[in-house]
mmCIF file of C-alpha atoms in Angstrom:
data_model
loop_
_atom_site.group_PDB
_atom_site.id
_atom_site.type_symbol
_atom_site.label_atom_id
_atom_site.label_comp_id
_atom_site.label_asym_id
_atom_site.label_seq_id
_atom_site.Cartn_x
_atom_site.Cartn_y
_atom_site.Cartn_z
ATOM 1 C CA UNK J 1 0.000 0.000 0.000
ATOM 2 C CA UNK J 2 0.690 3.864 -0.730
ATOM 3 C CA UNK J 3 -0.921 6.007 1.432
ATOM 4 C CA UNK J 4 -0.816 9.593 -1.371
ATOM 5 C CA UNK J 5 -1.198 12.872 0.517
ATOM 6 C CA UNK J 6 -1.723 16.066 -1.701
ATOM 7 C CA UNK J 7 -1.553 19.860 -0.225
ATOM 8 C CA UNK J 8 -0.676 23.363 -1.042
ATOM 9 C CA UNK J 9 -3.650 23.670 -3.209
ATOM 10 C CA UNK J 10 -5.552 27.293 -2.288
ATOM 11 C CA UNK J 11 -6.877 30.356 -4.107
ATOM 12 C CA UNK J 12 -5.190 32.239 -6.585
ATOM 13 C CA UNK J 13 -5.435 35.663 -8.789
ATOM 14 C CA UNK J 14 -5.256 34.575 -12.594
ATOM 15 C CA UNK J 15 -1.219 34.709 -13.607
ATOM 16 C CA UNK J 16 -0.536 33.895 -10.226
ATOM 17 C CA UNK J 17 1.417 30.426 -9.255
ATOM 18 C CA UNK J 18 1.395 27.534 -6.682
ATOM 19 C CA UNK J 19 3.445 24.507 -5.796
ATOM 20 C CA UNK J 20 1.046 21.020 -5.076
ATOM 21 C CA UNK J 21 2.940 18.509 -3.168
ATOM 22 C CA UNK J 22 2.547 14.914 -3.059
ATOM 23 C CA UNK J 23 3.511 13.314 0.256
ATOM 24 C CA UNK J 24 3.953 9.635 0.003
ATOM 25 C CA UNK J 25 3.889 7.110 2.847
ATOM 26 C CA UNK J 26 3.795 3.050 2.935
ATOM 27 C CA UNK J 27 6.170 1.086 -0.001
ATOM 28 C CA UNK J 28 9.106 2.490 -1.434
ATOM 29 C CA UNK J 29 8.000 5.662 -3.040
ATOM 30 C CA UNK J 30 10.638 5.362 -5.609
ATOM 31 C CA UNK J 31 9.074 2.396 -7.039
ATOM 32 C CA UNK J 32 6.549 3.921 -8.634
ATOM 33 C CA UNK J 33 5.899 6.692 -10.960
ATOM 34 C CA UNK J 34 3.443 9.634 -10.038
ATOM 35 C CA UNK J 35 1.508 11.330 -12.033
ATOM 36 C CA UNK J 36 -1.203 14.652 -11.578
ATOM 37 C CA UNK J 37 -4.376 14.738 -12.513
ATOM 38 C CA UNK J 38 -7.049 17.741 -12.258
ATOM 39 C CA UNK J 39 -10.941 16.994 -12.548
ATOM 40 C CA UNK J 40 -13.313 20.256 -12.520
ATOM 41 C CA UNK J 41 -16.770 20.697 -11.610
ATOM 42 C CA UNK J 42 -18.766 18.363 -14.176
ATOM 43 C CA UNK J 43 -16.084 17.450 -16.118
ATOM 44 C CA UNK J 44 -13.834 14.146 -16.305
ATOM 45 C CA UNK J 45 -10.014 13.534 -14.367
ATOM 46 C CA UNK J 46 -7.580 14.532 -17.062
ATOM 47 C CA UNK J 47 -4.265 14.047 -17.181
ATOM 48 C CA UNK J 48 -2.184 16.689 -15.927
ATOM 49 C CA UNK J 49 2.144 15.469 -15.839
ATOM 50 C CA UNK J 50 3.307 12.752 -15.145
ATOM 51 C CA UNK J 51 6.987 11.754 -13.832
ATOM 52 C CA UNK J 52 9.147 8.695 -13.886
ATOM 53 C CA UNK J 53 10.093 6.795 -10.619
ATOM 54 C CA UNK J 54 13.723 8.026 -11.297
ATOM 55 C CA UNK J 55 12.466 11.647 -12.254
ATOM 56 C CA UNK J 56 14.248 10.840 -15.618
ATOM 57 C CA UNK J 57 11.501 11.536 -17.382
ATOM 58 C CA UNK J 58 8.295 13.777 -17.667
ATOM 59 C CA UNK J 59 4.931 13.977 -19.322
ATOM 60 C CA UNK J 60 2.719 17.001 -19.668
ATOM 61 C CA UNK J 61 -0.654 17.632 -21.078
ATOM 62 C CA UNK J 62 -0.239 20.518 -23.854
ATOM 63 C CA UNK J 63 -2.367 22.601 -22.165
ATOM 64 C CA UNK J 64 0.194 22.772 -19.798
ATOM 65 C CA UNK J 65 3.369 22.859 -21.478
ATOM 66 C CA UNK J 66 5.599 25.581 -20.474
ATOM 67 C CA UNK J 67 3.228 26.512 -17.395
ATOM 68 C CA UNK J 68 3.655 23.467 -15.158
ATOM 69 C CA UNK J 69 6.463 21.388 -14.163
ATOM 70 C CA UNK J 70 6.379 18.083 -12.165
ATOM 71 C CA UNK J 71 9.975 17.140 -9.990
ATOM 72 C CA UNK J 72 10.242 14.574 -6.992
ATOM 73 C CA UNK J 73 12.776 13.861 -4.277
ATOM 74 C CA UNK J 74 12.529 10.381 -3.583
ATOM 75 C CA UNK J 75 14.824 10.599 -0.178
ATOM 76 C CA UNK J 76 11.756 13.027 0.901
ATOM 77 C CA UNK J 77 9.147 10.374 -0.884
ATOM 78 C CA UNK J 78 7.445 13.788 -2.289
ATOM 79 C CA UNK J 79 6.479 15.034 -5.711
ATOM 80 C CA UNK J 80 5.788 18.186 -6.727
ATOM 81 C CA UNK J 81 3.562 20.144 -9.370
ATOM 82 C CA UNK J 82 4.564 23.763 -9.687
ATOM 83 C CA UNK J 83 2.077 25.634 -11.601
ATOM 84 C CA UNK J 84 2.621 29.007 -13.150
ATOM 85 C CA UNK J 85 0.413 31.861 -15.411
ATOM 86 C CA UNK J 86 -2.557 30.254 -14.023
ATOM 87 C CA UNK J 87 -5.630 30.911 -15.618
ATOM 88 C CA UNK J 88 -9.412 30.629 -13.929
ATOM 89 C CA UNK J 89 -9.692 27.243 -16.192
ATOM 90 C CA UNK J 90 -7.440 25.513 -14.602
ATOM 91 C CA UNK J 91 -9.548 25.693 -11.499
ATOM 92 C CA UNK J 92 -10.064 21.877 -9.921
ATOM 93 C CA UNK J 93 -9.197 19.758 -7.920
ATOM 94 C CA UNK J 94 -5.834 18.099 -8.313
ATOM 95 C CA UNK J 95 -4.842 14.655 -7.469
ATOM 96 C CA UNK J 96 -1.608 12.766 -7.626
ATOM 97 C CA UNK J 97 -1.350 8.927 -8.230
ATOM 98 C CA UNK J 98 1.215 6.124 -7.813
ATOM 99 C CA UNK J 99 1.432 3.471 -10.838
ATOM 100 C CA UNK J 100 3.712 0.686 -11.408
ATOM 101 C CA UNK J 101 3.656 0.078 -14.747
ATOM 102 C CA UNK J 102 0.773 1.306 -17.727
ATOM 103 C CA UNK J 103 0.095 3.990 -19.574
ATOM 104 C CA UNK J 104 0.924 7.488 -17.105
ATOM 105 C CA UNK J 105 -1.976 9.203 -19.082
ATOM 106 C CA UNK J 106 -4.637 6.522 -18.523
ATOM 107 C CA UNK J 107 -6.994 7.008 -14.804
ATOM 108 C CA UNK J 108 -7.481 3.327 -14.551
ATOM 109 C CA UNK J 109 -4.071 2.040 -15.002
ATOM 110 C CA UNK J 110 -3.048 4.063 -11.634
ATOM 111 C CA UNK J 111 -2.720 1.622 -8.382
ATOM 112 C CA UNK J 112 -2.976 4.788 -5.464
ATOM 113 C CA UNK J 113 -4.376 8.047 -5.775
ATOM 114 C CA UNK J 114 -4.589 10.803 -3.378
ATOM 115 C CA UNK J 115 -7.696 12.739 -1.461
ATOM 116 C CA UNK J 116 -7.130 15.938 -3.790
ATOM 117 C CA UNK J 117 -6.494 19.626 -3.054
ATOM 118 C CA UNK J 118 -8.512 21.972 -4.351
ATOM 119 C CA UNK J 119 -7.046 24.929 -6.741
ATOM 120 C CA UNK J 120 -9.295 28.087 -7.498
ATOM 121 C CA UNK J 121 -7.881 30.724 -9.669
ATOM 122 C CA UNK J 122 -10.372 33.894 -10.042
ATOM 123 C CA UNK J 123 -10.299 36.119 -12.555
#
């Protein structure tokens, strides 16, 4: 088991920034991969970034190219999402996830996901 913890979500002036973190607790954090997710009011979870379990690699969504970057310290068993030039759409909340192996972009392929923090950006 993974026990995900997400925080540092809050409310936010459009072009404004915050930094999510994902605190991880149970097996070896630095056996799995995490990725971030957002899901709004009436909409689906999408994919937000992903990152491998060495932080080798990273995935975004294009929406969020050049605005958001995902890092991790595995000796801290935390990930983080820093988000920048926020915009009121990107208001949701945001969860992180632990996978082993499977697509990073596909919901169901995830083992352990976080409670959320919520992110509101106003305009």
């Amino acid at each position: 088991q993974v026990q995900l913890v997400e925080s540092g979500g809050g409310l936010v002036q459009a072009g404004g920034s915050l930094r999510l973190s994902c605190a991880a607790s149970g097996r070896t954090f630095g056996n799995y991969d995490i990725g971030w997710f957002r899901q709004a009011p009436g909409k689906e979870r999408e994919f937000v970034a992903a990152i491998r379990w060495s932080g080798g690699s990273t995935y975004y969504a294009d929406s969020m190219k050049g605005r958001f970057t995902t890092s991790r310290d595995n000796a801290q068993n935390t990930a983080y999402l820093q988000m920048s030039s926020l915009k009121p759409e990107d208001t949701a909340v945001y969860y992180c996830a632990a996978i082993t192996s499977g697509s990073c972009h596909d919901t169901s392929d995830y083992d352990y996901w976080g409670q959320g923090t919520v992110v509101t950006v106003s305009s």
